[in-house]
mmCIF file of C-alpha atoms in Angstrom:
data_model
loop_
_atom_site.group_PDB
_atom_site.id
_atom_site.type_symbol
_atom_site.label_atom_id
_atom_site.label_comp_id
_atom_site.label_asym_id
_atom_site.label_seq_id
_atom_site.Cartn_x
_atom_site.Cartn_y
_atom_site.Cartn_z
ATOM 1 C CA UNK A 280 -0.390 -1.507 21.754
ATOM 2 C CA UNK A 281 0.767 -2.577 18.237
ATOM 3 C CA UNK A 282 -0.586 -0.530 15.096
ATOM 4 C CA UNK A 283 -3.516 -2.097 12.899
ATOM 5 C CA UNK A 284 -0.652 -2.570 10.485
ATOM 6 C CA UNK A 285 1.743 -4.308 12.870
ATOM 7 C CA UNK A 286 -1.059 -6.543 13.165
ATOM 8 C CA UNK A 287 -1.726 -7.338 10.155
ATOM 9 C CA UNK A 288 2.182 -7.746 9.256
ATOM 10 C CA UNK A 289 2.077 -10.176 12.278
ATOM 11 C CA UNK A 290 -0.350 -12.250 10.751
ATOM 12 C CA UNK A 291 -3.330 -11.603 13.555
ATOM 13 C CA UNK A 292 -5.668 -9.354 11.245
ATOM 14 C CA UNK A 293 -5.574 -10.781 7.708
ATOM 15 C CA UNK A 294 -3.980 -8.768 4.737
ATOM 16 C CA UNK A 295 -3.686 -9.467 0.610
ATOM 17 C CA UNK A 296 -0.277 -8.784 0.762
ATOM 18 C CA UNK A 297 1.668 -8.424 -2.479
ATOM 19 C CA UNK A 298 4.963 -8.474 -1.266
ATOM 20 C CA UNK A 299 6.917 -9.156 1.848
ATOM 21 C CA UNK A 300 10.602 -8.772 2.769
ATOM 22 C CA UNK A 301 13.137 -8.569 5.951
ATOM 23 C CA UNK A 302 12.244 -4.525 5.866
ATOM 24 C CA UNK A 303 8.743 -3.714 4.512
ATOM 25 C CA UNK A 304 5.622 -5.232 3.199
ATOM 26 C CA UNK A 305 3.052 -4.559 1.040
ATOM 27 C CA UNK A 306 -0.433 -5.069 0.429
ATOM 28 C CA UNK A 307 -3.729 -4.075 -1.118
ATOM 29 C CA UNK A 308 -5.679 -1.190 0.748
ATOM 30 C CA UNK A 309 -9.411 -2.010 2.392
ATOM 31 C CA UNK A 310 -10.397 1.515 1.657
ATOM 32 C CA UNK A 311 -9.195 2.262 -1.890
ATOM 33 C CA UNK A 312 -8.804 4.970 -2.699
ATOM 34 C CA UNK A 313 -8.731 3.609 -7.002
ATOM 35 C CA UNK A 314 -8.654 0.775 -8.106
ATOM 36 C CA UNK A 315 -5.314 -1.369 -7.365
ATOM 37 C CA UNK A 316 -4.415 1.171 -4.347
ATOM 38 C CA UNK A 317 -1.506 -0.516 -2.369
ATOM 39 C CA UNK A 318 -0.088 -0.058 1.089
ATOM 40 C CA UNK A 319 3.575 -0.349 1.402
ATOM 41 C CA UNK A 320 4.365 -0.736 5.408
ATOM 42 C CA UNK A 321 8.215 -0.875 7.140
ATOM 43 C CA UNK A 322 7.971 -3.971 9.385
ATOM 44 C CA UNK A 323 9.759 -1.391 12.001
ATOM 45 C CA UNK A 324 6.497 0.872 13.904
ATOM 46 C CA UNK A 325 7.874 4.281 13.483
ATOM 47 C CA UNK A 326 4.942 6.963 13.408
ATOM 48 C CA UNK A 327 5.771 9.673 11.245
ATOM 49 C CA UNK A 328 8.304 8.781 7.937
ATOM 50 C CA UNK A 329 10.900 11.650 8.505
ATOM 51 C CA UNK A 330 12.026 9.385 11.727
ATOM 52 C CA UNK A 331 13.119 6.263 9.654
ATOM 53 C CA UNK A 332 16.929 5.556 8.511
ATOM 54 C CA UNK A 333 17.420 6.549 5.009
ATOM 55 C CA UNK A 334 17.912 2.931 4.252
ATOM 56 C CA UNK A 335 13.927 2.281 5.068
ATOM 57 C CA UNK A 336 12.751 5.217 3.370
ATOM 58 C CA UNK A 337 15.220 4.189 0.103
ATOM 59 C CA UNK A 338 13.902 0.542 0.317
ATOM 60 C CA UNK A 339 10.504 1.790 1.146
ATOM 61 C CA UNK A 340 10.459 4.162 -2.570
ATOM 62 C CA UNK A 341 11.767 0.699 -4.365
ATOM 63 C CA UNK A 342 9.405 -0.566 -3.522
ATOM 64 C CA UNK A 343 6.484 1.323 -4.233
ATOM 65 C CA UNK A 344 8.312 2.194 -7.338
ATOM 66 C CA UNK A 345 8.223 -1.838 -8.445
ATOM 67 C CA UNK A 346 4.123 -2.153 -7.394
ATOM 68 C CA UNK A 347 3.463 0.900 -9.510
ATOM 69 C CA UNK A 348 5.120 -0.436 -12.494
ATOM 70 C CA UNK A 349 3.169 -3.461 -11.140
ATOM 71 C CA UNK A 350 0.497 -1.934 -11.564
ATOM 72 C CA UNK A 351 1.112 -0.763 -15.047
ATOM 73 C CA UNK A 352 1.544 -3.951 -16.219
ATOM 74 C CA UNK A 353 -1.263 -5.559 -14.512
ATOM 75 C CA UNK A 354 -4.140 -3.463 -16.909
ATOM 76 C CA UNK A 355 -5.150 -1.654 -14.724
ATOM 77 C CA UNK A 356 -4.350 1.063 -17.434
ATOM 78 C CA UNK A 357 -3.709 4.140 -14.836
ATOM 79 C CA UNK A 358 -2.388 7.593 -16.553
ATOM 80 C CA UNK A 359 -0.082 8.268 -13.639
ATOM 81 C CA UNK A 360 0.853 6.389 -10.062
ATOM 82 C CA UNK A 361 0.305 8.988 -7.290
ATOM 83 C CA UNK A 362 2.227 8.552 -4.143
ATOM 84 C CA UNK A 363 0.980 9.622 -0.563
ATOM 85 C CA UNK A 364 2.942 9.459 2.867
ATOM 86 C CA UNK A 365 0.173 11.574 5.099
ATOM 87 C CA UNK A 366 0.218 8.989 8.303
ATOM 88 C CA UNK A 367 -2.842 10.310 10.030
ATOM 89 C CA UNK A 368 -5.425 7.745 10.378
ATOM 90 C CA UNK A 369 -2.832 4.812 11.263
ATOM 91 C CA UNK A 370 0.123 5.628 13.750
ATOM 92 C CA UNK A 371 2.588 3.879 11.419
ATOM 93 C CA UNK A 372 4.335 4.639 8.392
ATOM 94 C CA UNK A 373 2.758 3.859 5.249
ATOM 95 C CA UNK A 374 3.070 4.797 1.570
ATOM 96 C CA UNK A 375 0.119 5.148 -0.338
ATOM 97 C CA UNK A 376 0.434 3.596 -4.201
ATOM 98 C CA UNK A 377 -2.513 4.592 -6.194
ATOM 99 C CA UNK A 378 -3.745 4.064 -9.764
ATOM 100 C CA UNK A 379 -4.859 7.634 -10.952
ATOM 101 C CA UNK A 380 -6.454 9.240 -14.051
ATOM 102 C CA UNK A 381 -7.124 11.830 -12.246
ATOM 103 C CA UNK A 382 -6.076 13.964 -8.857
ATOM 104 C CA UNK A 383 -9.532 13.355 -7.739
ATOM 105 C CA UNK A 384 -7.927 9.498 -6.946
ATOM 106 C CA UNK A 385 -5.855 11.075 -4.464
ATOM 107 C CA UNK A 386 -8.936 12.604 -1.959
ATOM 108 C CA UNK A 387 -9.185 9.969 0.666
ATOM 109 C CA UNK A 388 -12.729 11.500 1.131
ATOM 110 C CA UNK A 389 -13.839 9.263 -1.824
ATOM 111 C CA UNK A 390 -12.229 6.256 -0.663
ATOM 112 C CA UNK A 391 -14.256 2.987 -0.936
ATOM 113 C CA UNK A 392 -15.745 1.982 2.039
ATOM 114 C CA UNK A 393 -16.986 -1.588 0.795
ATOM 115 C CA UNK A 394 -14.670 -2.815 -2.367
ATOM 116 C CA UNK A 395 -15.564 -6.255 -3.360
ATOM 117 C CA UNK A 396 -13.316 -8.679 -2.048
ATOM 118 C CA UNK A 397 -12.921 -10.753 -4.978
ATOM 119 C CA UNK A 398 -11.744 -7.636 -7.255
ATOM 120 C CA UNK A 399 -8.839 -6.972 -3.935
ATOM 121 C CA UNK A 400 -8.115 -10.780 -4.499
ATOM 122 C CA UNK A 401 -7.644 -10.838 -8.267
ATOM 123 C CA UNK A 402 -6.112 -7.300 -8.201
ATOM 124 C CA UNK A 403 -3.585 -8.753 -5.451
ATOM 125 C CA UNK A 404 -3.030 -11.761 -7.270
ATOM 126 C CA UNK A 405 -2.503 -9.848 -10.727
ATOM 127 C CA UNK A 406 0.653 -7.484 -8.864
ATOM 128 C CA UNK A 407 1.426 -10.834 -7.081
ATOM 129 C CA UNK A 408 2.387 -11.927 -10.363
ATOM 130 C CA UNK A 409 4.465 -9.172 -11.761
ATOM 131 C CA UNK A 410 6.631 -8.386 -8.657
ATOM 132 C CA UNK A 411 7.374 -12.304 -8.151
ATOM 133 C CA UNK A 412 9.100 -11.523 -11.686
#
């Protein structure tokens, strides 16, 4: 049975992706964990990141490194860019991108359960934007 996130790479659960190419995508998170909080996904379904090539897992870090300077440039005016890779709630590599002030961004404990939509959309428009340049 494909992942949540195969599924939503495959077009059958709908995503606001902010980029897509031949090896990963990317795209906001329904559960932010801050503001601007980005998923970047391999297209491959490998479970746990240590069994990807090193190609994937380089590619993978370029990107997330371009949405978080995306996301510096958008205003969303974060103090650092924390990175995750924890893979437990979703059988399927994933890096976490996150907008922090504070470590307190990081606890997925506070994530937000019910984000309004139209802030995902204009935040996923905004790094649209920026990575498209």
């Amino acid at each position: 049975m494909p992942s949540i996130f195969t599924r939503i790479i495959d077009g059958e659960i709908p995503g606001r992706f902010v980029w897509r190419d031949d090896v990963c995508v990317a795209f906001m998170d329904v559960r932010p964990l801050n503001r601007g909080h980005v998923l970047v996904v391999p297209r491959v379904e490998v479970d746990h990141w240590v069994d990807l090539d090193s190609e994937t897992v380089a590619h993978l870090m370029a990107v997330a490194h371009g949405v978080a300077a995306a996301q510096q440039a958008a205003g969303l005016a974060p103090d650092r860019v924390g990175l995750v890779i924890a893979g437990f709630e979703v059988p399927h590599v994933h890096v976490h991108v996150v907008p922090i002030s504070t470590m307190a961004h990081l606890d997925f404990t506070q994530a937000d359960t019910s984000p309004d939509p139209d802030d995902l959309d204009t935040v996923a428009d905004q790094l649209r934007t920026y990575l498209a340049q």
